[in-house]
Amino acid sequence: MGGELTHRMIQTNGIQMHVAEQGTGPTLLLIHGFPELWFSWRNQITQFAKHGYHVVAPDMRGYGDTDSPASPESYTLLHLVGDVIGLLDALGQEQVFVVGHDTGAEVAWNLCLFRPDRVKALVNLGVPFRPRFPAAKPVEMLTRMFGGGLYVYQFQELGRAEKSFARYDSYTVIKKFLLTQKSDLIAPPGEEIINSLDNPSLLPDWISEEELQYFASKFQISGFTGALNYYRAMDKSWDLLAQWQGSRITVPTKFIVGDKDLGFKSFGTEEYITGGDFKSFVPNLEVVIIDGHHYIQQERAKEVSEEILLFFGKFY
């Protein structure tokens, strides 16, 4: 039941996008975050296919086997949502279920903001929807709050993070980002963020050596510029999103976050999620806080999969 996992390239929004697919039934789209791949959903794809979904997990623009345009201005949220719309059109799907994680959650939020007609229901992981703050651009605001050691600031300068990452092989860089459980991503003054992260000697039980090597092998070929360009396009996206100022997310939504997620514990996020402000912008919302860290769909795969299936089952 569910069929075999297959791979193909799809033309969308001026790029070639690699997608992994399995199963038949209503389409369920999985959107990965930073610095990940379609493979981040390896624990969910077959499970969802067995439950009667056509599961589609792309490498997003700039990642893996999908095209990686050089210019940061090609990574605005309008481009990224446009990639998804083009993918859905190529698949012949008018409306789909969507799951997003990290920067993939940002894409999914804005997909629901721009084109709610294309989404049956949404589950987002780790990154809540925050309305556009009209008084300051995001990089300026975050840098003012947290200083030049913040990863968002360090990623802005073209080539800076790439040069820092180049001191290591891709395996070490991916291992640092996926497995370091720090309380924040703010480097000490004068230090590069990648150098400030721990390098765990032992792998946790949620990822194997072979799985980590798969991530590393793809980034060894693609490099990290495409992934970093998501952050370099933040201010440009802010400019383009002015016309949606004050809009709310109306799609039925479940939000899942790990109680030890560095993002949940930083930037006032926990108070925003639990205090009611979040629901004022996403009125049709369920929130689930579980034991876990940031890469929750890998670390707590069974629990996260069950939460997603339970929610989507209401709209199947």
Tab-separated table of N, CA, C and O in Angstrom, residues 6-121:
chain	number	residue	atom	x	y	z
A	6	THR	N	9.288	7.621	-5.712
A	6	THR	CA	9.848	7.974	-7.008
A	6	THR	C	10.367	9.405	-6.985
A	6	THR	O	10.006	10.198	-6.112
A	7	HIS	N	11.199	9.727	-7.959
A	7	HIS	CA	11.780	11.062	-8.075
A	7	HIS	C	11.605	11.557	-9.504
A	7	HIS	O	11.680	10.786	-10.455
A	8	ARG	N	11.387	12.865	-9.641
A	8	ARG	CA	11.349	13.466	-10.973
A	8	ARG	C	11.621	14.957	-10.875
A	8	ARG	O	11.604	15.543	-9.789
A	9	MET	N	11.883	15.558	-12.033
A	9	MET	CA	12.088	16.992	-12.137
A	9	MET	C	10.846	17.626	-12.744
A	9	MET	O	10.269	17.089	-13.690
A	10	ILE	N	10.430	18.764	-12.173
A	10	ILE	CA	9.240	19.467	-12.646
A	10	ILE	C	9.607	20.916	-12.941
A	10	ILE	O	10.265	21.576	-12.140
A	11	GLN	N	9.156	21.411	-14.084
A	11	GLN	CA	9.376	22.802	-14.458
A	11	GLN	C	8.352	23.678	-13.744
A	11	GLN	O	7.146	23.458	-13.841
A	12	THR	N	8.830	24.673	-12.980
A	12	THR	CA	7.928	25.558	-12.264
A	12	THR	C	8.558	26.930	-12.089
A	12	THR	O	9.708	27.046	-11.664
A	13	ASN	N	7.831	27.951	-12.435
A	13	ASN	CA	8.244	29.332	-12.145
A	13	ASN	C	9.666	29.632	-12.629
A	13	ASN	O	10.428	30.328	-11.964
A	14	GLY	N	10.025	29.089	-13.783
A	14	GLY	CA	11.327	29.378	-14.377
A	14	GLY	C	12.482	28.542	-13.870
A	14	GLY	O	13.636	28.784	-14.250
A	15	ILE	N	12.236	27.558	-13.021
A	15	ILE	CA	13.284	26.681	-12.521
A	15	ILE	C	12.875	25.221	-12.675
A	15	ILE	O	11.704	24.901	-12.857
A	16	GLN	N	13.863	24.333	-12.600
A	16	GLN	CA	13.628	22.900	-12.525
A	16	GLN	C	13.650	22.492	-11.056
A	16	GLN	O	14.638	22.736	-10.360
A	17	MET	N	12.570	21.902	-10.588
A	17	MET	CA	12.446	21.505	-9.184
A	17	MET	C	12.430	19.990	-9.061
A	17	MET	O	11.645	19.309	-9.718
A	18	HIS	N	13.297	19.481	-8.196
A	18	HIS	CA	13.308	18.051	-7.895
A	18	HIS	C	12.256	17.738	-6.840
A	18	HIS	O	12.172	18.429	-5.821
A	19	VAL	N	11.446	16.701	-7.094
A	19	VAL	CA	10.457	16.271	-6.114
A	19	VAL	C	10.547	14.769	-5.902
A	19	VAL	O	10.831	14.005	-6.826
A	20	ALA	N	10.325	14.355	-4.649
A	20	ALA	CA	10.119	12.953	-4.306
A	20	ALA	C	8.628	12.753	-4.096
A	20	ALA	O	7.964	13.606	-3.510
A	21	GLU	N	8.097	11.631	-4.586
A	21	GLU	CA	6.661	11.376	-4.520
A	21	GLU	C	6.384	9.939	-4.105
A	21	GLU	O	7.151	9.029	-4.425
A	22	GLN	N	5.275	9.754	-3.420
A	22	GLN	CA	4.820	8.412	-3.098
A	22	GLN	C	3.334	8.442	-2.801
A	22	GLN	O	2.828	9.392	-2.198
A	23	GLY	N	2.631	7.399	-3.214
A	23	GLY	CA	1.243	7.227	-2.846
A	23	GLY	C	0.247	7.811	-3.824
A	23	GLY	O	0.602	8.536	-4.756
A	24	THR	N	-1.025	7.484	-3.593
A	24	THR	CA	-2.131	8.025	-4.374
A	24	THR	C	-3.195	8.539	-3.415
A	24	THR	O	-3.281	8.099	-2.270
A	25	GLY	N	-3.989	9.475	-3.910
A	25	GLY	CA	-5.024	10.080	-3.080
A	25	GLY	C	-4.867	11.584	-3.059
A	25	GLY	O	-4.186	12.166	-3.916
A	26	PRO	N	-5.482	12.270	-2.093
A	26	PRO	CA	-5.301	13.710	-1.974
A	26	PRO	C	-3.828	14.068	-1.824
A	26	PRO	O	-3.089	13.376	-1.123
A	27	THR	N	-3.401	15.135	-2.466
A	27	THR	CA	-1.987	15.517	-2.428
A	27	THR	C	-1.644	16.205	-1.119
A	27	THR	O	-2.362	17.104	-0.661
A	28	LEU	N	-0.533	15.789	-0.547
A	28	LEU	CA	-0.003	16.348	0.698
A	28	LEU	C	1.415	16.830	0.409
A	28	LEU	O	2.299	16.035	0.102
A	29	LEU	N	1.606	18.136	0.476
A	29	LEU	CA	2.884	18.769	0.138
A	29	LEU	C	3.707	19.025	1.394
A	29	LEU	O	3.204	19.600	2.366
A	30	LEU	N	4.970	18.622	1.365
A	30	LEU	CA	5.891	18.788	2.495
A	30	LEU	C	6.989	19.768	2.106
A	30	LEU	O	7.732	19.533	1.154
A	31	ILE	N	7.103	20.890	2.852
A	31	ILE	CA	8.049	21.958	2.507
A	31	ILE	C	9.126	22.046	3.593
A	31	ILE	O	8.845	22.422	4.733
A	32	HIS	N	10.350	21.715	3.232
A	32	HIS	CA	11.447	21.681	4.203
A	32	HIS	C	12.011	23.066	4.489
A	32	HIS	O	11.700	24.043	3.815
A	33	GLY	N	12.874	23.131	5.514
A	33	GLY	CA	13.488	24.386	5.920
A	33	GLY	C	15.000	24.379	5.772
A	33	GLY	O	15.566	23.639	4.971
A	34	PHE	N	15.672	25.195	6.570
A	34	PHE	CA	17.123	25.416	6.516
A	34	PHE	C	17.822	24.582	7.577
A	34	PHE	O	17.378	24.554	8.726
A	35	PRO	N	18.971	23.977	7.260
A	35	PRO	CA	19.505	23.670	5.934
A	35	PRO	C	19.173	22.209	5.637
A	35	PRO	O	19.904	21.296	5.996
A	36	GLU	N	18.055	21.991	5.000
A	36	GLU	CA	17.519	20.639	4.848
A	36	GLU	C	17.266	20.301	3.377
A	36	GLU	O	17.720	20.986	2.475
A	37	LEU	N	16.497	19.232	3.160
A	37	LEU	CA	16.194	18.714	1.836
A	37	LEU	C	14.847	18.003	1.900
A	37	LEU	O	14.262	17.858	2.978
A	38	TRP	N	14.374	17.500	0.753
A	38	TRP	CA	13.195	16.633	0.762
A	38	TRP	C	13.381	15.501	1.756
A	38	TRP	O	12.421	15.027	2.383
A	39	PHE	N	14.632	15.068	1.933
A	39	PHE	CA	14.983	13.920	2.758
A	39	PHE	C	14.658	14.150	4.234
A	39	PHE	O	14.575	13.199	5.013
A	40	SER	N	14.445	15.404	4.623
A	40	SER	CA	14.069	15.699	6.001
A	40	SER	C	12.731	15.061	6.374
A	40	SER	O	12.444	14.882	7.563
A	41	TRP	N	11.931	14.720	5.349
A	41	TRP	CA	10.609	14.124	5.561
A	41	TRP	C	10.636	12.616	5.361
A	41	TRP	O	9.575	11.999	5.203
A	42	ARG	N	11.815	11.999	5.373
A	42	ARG	CA	11.938	10.564	5.103
A	42	ARG	C	11.064	9.715	6.024
A	42	ARG	O	10.591	8.647	5.633
A	43	ASN	N	10.865	10.170	7.254
A	43	ASN	CA	10.063	9.406	8.215
A	43	ASN	C	8.564	9.595	8.010
A	43	ASN	O	7.771	8.815	8.531
A	44	GLN	N	8.181	10.644	7.283
A	44	GLN	CA	6.765	10.922	7.081
A	44	GLN	C	6.232	10.411	5.736
A	44	GLN	O	5.060	10.047	5.642
A	45	ILE	N	7.058	10.413	4.708
A	45	ILE	CA	6.554	10.193	3.348
A	45	ILE	C	5.820	8.861	3.224
A	45	ILE	O	4.655	8.810	2.805
A	46	THR	N	6.476	7.774	3.569
A	46	THR	CA	5.848	6.459	3.435
A	46	THR	C	4.658	6.315	4.365
A	46	THR	O	3.618	5.747	4.000
A	47	GLN	N	4.771	6.862	5.572
A	47	GLN	CA	3.676	6.800	6.540
A	47	GLN	C	2.426	7.486	5.997
A	47	GLN	O	1.314	6.948	6.082
A	48	PHE	N	2.587	8.663	5.427
A	48	PHE	CA	1.438	9.389	4.890
A	48	PHE	C	0.869	8.681	3.653
A	48	PHE	O	-0.349	8.649	3.451
A	49	ALA	N	1.762	8.128	2.818
A	49	ALA	CA	1.300	7.394	1.633
A	49	ALA	C	0.465	6.185	2.043
A	49	ALA	O	-0.557	5.885	1.409
A	50	LYS	N	0.864	5.512	3.096
A	50	LYS	CA	0.102	4.353	3.581
A	50	LYS	C	-1.279	4.750	4.081
A	50	LYS	O	-2.192	3.926	4.110
A	51	HIS	N	-1.431	6.010	4.480
A	51	HIS	CA	-2.723	6.492	4.963
A	51	HIS	C	-3.555	7.135	3.852
A	51	HIS	O	-4.535	7.839	4.128
A	52	GLY	N	-3.165	6.907	2.605
A	52	GLY	CA	-4.016	7.312	1.491
A	52	GLY	C	-3.758	8.686	0.916
A	52	GLY	O	-4.665	9.282	0.313
A	53	TYR	N	-2.540	9.189	1.057
A	53	TYR	CA	-2.178	10.484	0.483
A	53	TYR	C	-1.177	10.318	-0.663
A	53	TYR	O	-0.356	9.395	-0.658
A	54	HIS	N	-1.263	11.227	-1.608
A	54	HIS	CA	-0.207	11.395	-2.619
A	54	HIS	C	0.770	12.406	-2.038
A	54	HIS	O	0.479	13.605	-1.979
A	55	VAL	N	1.915	11.937	-1.583
A	55	VAL	CA	2.856	12.777	-0.841
A	55	VAL	C	3.902	13.331	-1.806
A	55	VAL	O	4.511	12.579	-2.578
A	56	VAL	N	4.105	14.637	-1.745
A	56	VAL	CA	5.063	15.319	-2.617
A	56	VAL	C	6.016	16.124	-1.733
A	56	VAL	O	5.586	16.996	-0.976
A	57	ALA	N	7.312	15.807	-1.837
A	57	ALA	CA	8.327	16.483	-1.024
A	57	ALA	C	9.407	17.042	-1.952
A	57	ALA	O	10.263	16.293	-2.424
A	58	PRO	N	9.374	18.334	-2.245
A	58	PRO	CA	10.385	18.910	-3.125
A	58	PRO	C	11.657	19.305	-2.393
A	58	PRO	O	11.652	19.541	-1.181
A	59	ASP	N	12.766	19.353	-3.137
A	59	ASP	CA	13.899	20.178	-2.745
A	59	ASP	C	13.510	21.603	-3.112
A	59	ASP	O	13.232	21.893	-4.282
A	60	MET	N	13.490	22.510	-2.158
A	60	MET	CA	13.088	23.866	-2.446
A	60	MET	C	14.146	24.594	-3.271
A	60	MET	O	15.301	24.148	-3.364
A	61	ARG	N	13.759	25.692	-3.884
A	61	ARG	CA	14.678	26.536	-4.669
A	61	ARG	C	15.979	26.747	-3.886
A	61	ARG	O	15.968	27.133	-2.707
A	62	GLY	N	17.118	26.482	-4.551
A	62	GLY	CA	18.419	26.683	-3.914
A	62	GLY	C	18.962	25.481	-3.180
A	62	GLY	O	20.082	25.524	-2.676
A	63	TYR	N	18.189	24.399	-3.129
A	63	TYR	CA	18.577	23.223	-2.348
A	63	TYR	C	18.665	21.971	-3.216
A	63	TYR	O	17.883	21.800	-4.162
A	64	GLY	N	19.564	21.083	-2.833
A	64	GLY	CA	19.611	19.740	-3.401
A	64	GLY	C	19.700	19.731	-4.910
A	64	GLY	O	20.544	20.396	-5.511
A	65	ASP	N	18.800	18.982	-5.540
A	65	ASP	CA	18.818	18.826	-6.995
A	65	ASP	C	17.931	19.826	-7.716
A	65	ASP	O	17.783	19.761	-8.935
A	66	THR	N	17.333	20.763	-6.978
A	66	THR	CA	16.546	21.839	-7.590
A	66	THR	C	17.474	22.980	-7.989
A	66	THR	O	18.519	23.188	-7.370
A	67	ASP	N	17.084	23.737	-9.016
A	67	ASP	CA	17.910	24.859	-9.483
A	67	ASP	C	18.159	25.864	-8.366
A	67	ASP	O	17.314	26.067	-7.479
A	68	SER	N	19.302	26.522	-8.455
A	68	SER	CA	19.722	27.491	-7.444
A	68	SER	C	20.147	28.792	-8.112
A	68	SER	O	21.330	29.008	-8.382
A	69	PRO	N	19.203	29.690	-8.398
A	69	PRO	CA	19.570	30.989	-8.982
A	69	PRO	C	20.577	31.724	-8.101
A	69	PRO	O	20.539	31.609	-6.869
A	70	ALA	N	21.462	32.481	-8.721
A	70	ALA	CA	22.558	33.110	-7.978
A	70	ALA	C	22.118	34.327	-7.180
A	70	ALA	O	22.623	34.570	-6.080
A	71	SER	N	21.185	35.103	-7.695
A	71	SER	CA	20.838	36.381	-7.072
A	71	SER	C	19.952	36.195	-5.845
A	71	SER	O	18.919	35.503	-5.905
A	72	PRO	N	20.285	36.828	-4.715
A	72	PRO	CA	19.406	36.777	-3.539
A	72	PRO	C	18.008	37.303	-3.830
A	72	PRO	O	17.037	36.871	-3.193
A	73	GLU	N	17.874	38.221	-4.781
A	73	GLU	CA	16.553	38.780	-5.093
A	73	GLU	C	15.631	37.766	-5.755
A	73	GLU	O	14.436	38.036	-5.929
A	74	SER	N	16.164	36.602	-6.118
A	74	SER	CA	15.347	35.529	-6.684
A	74	SER	C	14.785	34.597	-5.615
A	74	SER	O	14.258	33.530	-5.938
A	75	TYR	N	14.907	35.000	-4.336
A	75	TYR	CA	14.472	34.139	-3.229
A	75	TYR	C	13.454	34.837	-2.324
A	75	TYR	O	13.308	34.483	-1.164
A	76	THR	N	12.733	35.818	-2.867
A	76	THR	CA	11.698	36.451	-2.060
A	76	THR	C	10.556	35.458	-1.829
A	76	THR	O	10.431	34.439	-2.520
A	77	LEU	N	9.693	35.792	-0.882
A	77	LEU	CA	8.544	34.929	-0.630
A	77	LEU	C	7.612	34.849	-1.830
A	77	LEU	O	6.936	33.831	-2.022
A	78	LEU	N	7.586	35.871	-2.668
A	78	LEU	CA	6.790	35.784	-3.879
A	78	LEU	C	7.358	34.747	-4.842
A	78	LEU	O	6.607	34.016	-5.498
A	79	HIS	N	8.702	34.686	-4.932
A	79	HIS	CA	9.323	33.651	-5.764
A	79	HIS	C	9.041	32.260	-5.205
A	79	HIS	O	8.683	31.330	-5.951
A	80	LEU	N	9.209	32.100	-3.887
A	80	LEU	CA	9.098	30.779	-3.268
A	80	LEU	C	7.664	30.266	-3.309
A	80	LEU	O	7.427	29.086	-3.603
A	81	VAL	N	6.709	31.141	-3.038
A	81	VAL	CA	5.302	30.741	-3.158
A	81	VAL	C	4.966	30.490	-4.628
A	81	VAL	O	4.222	29.552	-4.953
A	82	GLY	N	5.532	31.293	-5.513
A	82	GLY	CA	5.334	31.063	-6.943
A	82	GLY	C	5.827	29.696	-7.382
A	82	GLY	O	5.199	29.034	-8.225
A	83	ASP	N	6.944	29.243	-6.812
A	83	ASP	CA	7.443	27.892	-7.107
A	83	ASP	C	6.414	26.838	-6.715
A	83	ASP	O	6.186	25.867	-7.433
A	84	VAL	N	5.806	27.034	-5.543
A	84	VAL	CA	4.818	26.064	-5.051
A	84	VAL	C	3.571	26.067	-5.929
A	84	VAL	O	3.042	25.003	-6.293
A	85	ILE	N	3.093	27.256	-6.294
A	85	ILE	CA	1.912	27.336	-7.158
A	85	ILE	C	2.190	26.662	-8.502
A	85	ILE	O	1.360	25.902	-9.019
A	86	GLY	N	3.370	26.924	-9.061
A	86	GLY	CA	3.729	26.279	-10.319
A	86	GLY	C	3.814	24.768	-10.192
A	86	GLY	O	3.443	24.024	-11.108
A	87	LEU	N	4.311	24.305	-9.045
A	87	LEU	CA	4.376	22.864	-8.782
A	87	LEU	C	2.972	22.260	-8.725
A	87	LEU	O	2.708	21.214	-9.332
A	88	LEU	N	2.064	22.925	-8.001
A	88	LEU	CA	0.698	22.419	-7.907
A	88	LEU	C	0.023	22.394	-9.286
A	88	LEU	O	-0.700	21.449	-9.618
A	89	ASP	N	0.263	23.421	-10.090
A	89	ASP	CA	-0.302	23.454	-11.433
A	89	ASP	C	0.252	22.307	-12.287
A	89	ASP	O	-0.496	21.648	-13.019
A	90	ALA	N	1.557	22.058	-12.167
A	90	ALA	CA	2.179	20.975	-12.939
A	90	ALA	C	1.634	19.614	-12.517
A	90	ALA	O	1.528	18.697	-13.329
A	91	LEU	N	1.288	19.494	-11.244
A	91	LEU	CA	0.716	18.248	-10.735
A	91	LEU	C	-0.781	18.132	-11.023
A	91	LEU	O	-1.383	17.087	-10.775
A	92	GLY	N	-1.389	19.220	-11.506
A	92	GLY	CA	-2.817	19.220	-11.772
A	92	GLY	C	-3.668	19.250	-10.514
A	92	GLY	O	-4.793	18.742	-10.507
A	93	GLN	N	-3.144	19.874	-9.464
A	93	GLN	CA	-3.820	19.889	-8.168
A	93	GLN	C	-4.328	21.296	-7.848
A	93	GLN	O	-3.544	22.226	-7.711
A	94	GLU	N	-5.632	21.427	-7.710
A	94	GLU	CA	-6.229	22.721	-7.383
A	94	GLU	C	-6.052	23.062	-5.909
A	94	GLU	O	-5.866	24.228	-5.546
A	95	GLN	N	-6.130	22.045	-5.049
A	95	GLN	CA	-6.083	22.287	-3.607
A	95	GLN	C	-5.396	21.110	-2.925
A	95	GLN	O	-5.649	19.954	-3.258
A	96	VAL	N	-4.514	21.414	-1.954
A	96	VAL	CA	-3.701	20.368	-1.328
A	96	VAL	C	-3.599	20.594	0.177
A	96	VAL	O	-3.877	21.677	0.691
A	97	PHE	N	-3.187	19.547	0.868
A	97	PHE	CA	-2.758	19.657	2.253
A	97	PHE	C	-1.294	20.085	2.264
A	97	PHE	O	-0.521	19.656	1.400
A	98	VAL	N	-0.904	20.899	3.241
A	98	VAL	CA	0.455	21.441	3.275
A	98	VAL	C	1.037	21.308	4.677
A	98	VAL	O	0.362	21.590	5.668
A	99	VAL	N	2.315	20.880	4.722
A	99	VAL	CA	3.089	20.879	5.958
A	99	VAL	C	4.379	21.630	5.691
A	99	VAL	O	5.068	21.364	4.691
A	100	GLY	N	4.739	22.570	6.570
A	100	GLY	CA	5.982	23.322	6.421
A	100	GLY	C	6.790	23.317	7.698
A	100	GLY	O	6.232	23.227	8.798
A	101	HIS	N	8.095	23.401	7.550
A	101	HIS	CA	8.989	23.462	8.718
A	101	HIS	C	10.023	24.552	8.502
A	101	HIS	O	10.581	24.684	7.412
A	102	ASP	N	10.287	25.359	9.552
A	102	ASP	CA	11.348	26.368	9.531
A	102	ASP	C	11.089	27.364	8.391
A	102	ASP	O	10.000	27.930	8.319
A	103	THR	N	12.060	27.621	7.495
A	103	THR	CA	11.783	28.528	6.387
A	103	THR	C	10.681	27.979	5.486
A	103	THR	O	9.995	28.746	4.813
A	104	GLY	N	10.502	26.661	5.474
A	104	GLY	CA	9.380	26.063	4.754
A	104	GLY	C	8.055	26.443	5.369
A	104	GLY	O	7.038	26.563	4.663
A	105	ALA	N	8.034	26.650	6.687
A	105	ALA	CA	6.826	27.148	7.334
A	105	ALA	C	6.526	28.566	6.880
A	105	ALA	O	5.357	28.928	6.662
A	106	GLU	N	7.557	29.393	6.730
A	106	GLU	CA	7.351	30.757	6.226
A	106	GLU	C	6.737	30.720	4.827
A	106	GLU	O	5.828	31.496	4.510
A	107	VAL	N	7.238	29.827	3.983
A	107	VAL	CA	6.664	29.690	2.642
A	107	VAL	C	5.202	29.265	2.746
A	107	VAL	O	4.327	29.813	2.064
A	108	ALA	N	4.916	28.296	3.617
A	108	ALA	CA	3.552	27.791	3.758
A	108	ALA	C	2.613	28.853	4.316
A	108	ALA	O	1.467	28.982	3.865
A	109	TRP	N	3.065	29.632	5.308
A	109	TRP	CA	2.232	30.725	5.822
A	109	TRP	C	1.847	31.678	4.691
A	109	TRP	O	0.687	32.094	4.566
A	110	ASN	N	2.840	32.035	3.888
A	110	ASN	CA	2.576	33.021	2.842
A	110	ASN	C	1.818	32.426	1.662
A	110	ASN	O	1.073	33.153	0.986
A	111	LEU	N	1.965	31.140	1.418
A	111	LEU	CA	1.092	30.463	0.456
A	111	LEU	C	-0.365	30.628	0.890
A	111	LEU	O	-1.239	30.945	0.080
A	112	CYS	N	-0.627	30.443	2.185
A	112	CYS	CA	-1.988	30.591	2.710
A	112	CYS	C	-2.447	32.043	2.710
A	112	CYS	O	-3.647	32.320	2.591
A	113	LEU	N	-1.500	32.959	2.833
A	113	LEU	CA	-1.828	34.385	2.792
A	113	LEU	C	-2.179	34.829	1.377
A	113	LEU	O	-3.167	35.540	1.156
A	114	PHE	N	-1.362	34.399	0.397
A	114	PHE	CA	-1.552	34.828	-0.990
A	114	PHE	C	-2.664	34.042	-1.692
A	114	PHE	O	-3.444	34.603	-2.449
A	115	ARG	N	-2.677	32.711	-1.460
A	115	ARG	CA	-3.582	31.831	-2.210
A	115	ARG	C	-4.263	30.816	-1.289
A	115	ARG	O	-4.030	29.614	-1.388
A	116	PRO	N	-5.094	31.290	-0.373
A	116	PRO	CA	-5.775	30.349	0.534
A	116	PRO	C	-6.656	29.353	-0.206
A	116	PRO	O	-6.964	28.279	0.321
A	117	ASP	N	-7.050	29.701	-1.440
A	117	ASP	CA	-7.885	28.799	-2.230
A	117	ASP	C	-7.169	27.522	-2.627
A	117	ASP	O	-7.816	26.531	-2.990
A	118	ARG	N	-5.823	27.506	-2.528
A	118	ARG	CA	-5.057	26.328	-2.954
A	118	ARG	C	-4.731	25.378	-1.801
A	118	ARG	O	-4.090	24.346	-2.028
A	119	VAL	N	-5.126	25.721	-0.572
A	119	VAL	CA	-4.735	24.929	0.605
A	119	VAL	C	-5.973	24.450	1.355
A	119	VAL	O	-6.778	25.256	1.826
A	120	LYS	N	-6.114	23.112	1.496
A	120	LYS	CA	-7.227	22.537	2.263
A	120	LYS	C	-7.026	22.762	3.756
A	120	LYS	O	-7.945	23.149	4.476
A	121	ALA	N	-5.838	22.458	4.220
A	121	ALA	CA	-5.499	22.614	5.629
A	121	ALA	C	-3.983	22.640	5.742
A	121	ALA	O	-3.266	22.114	4.879
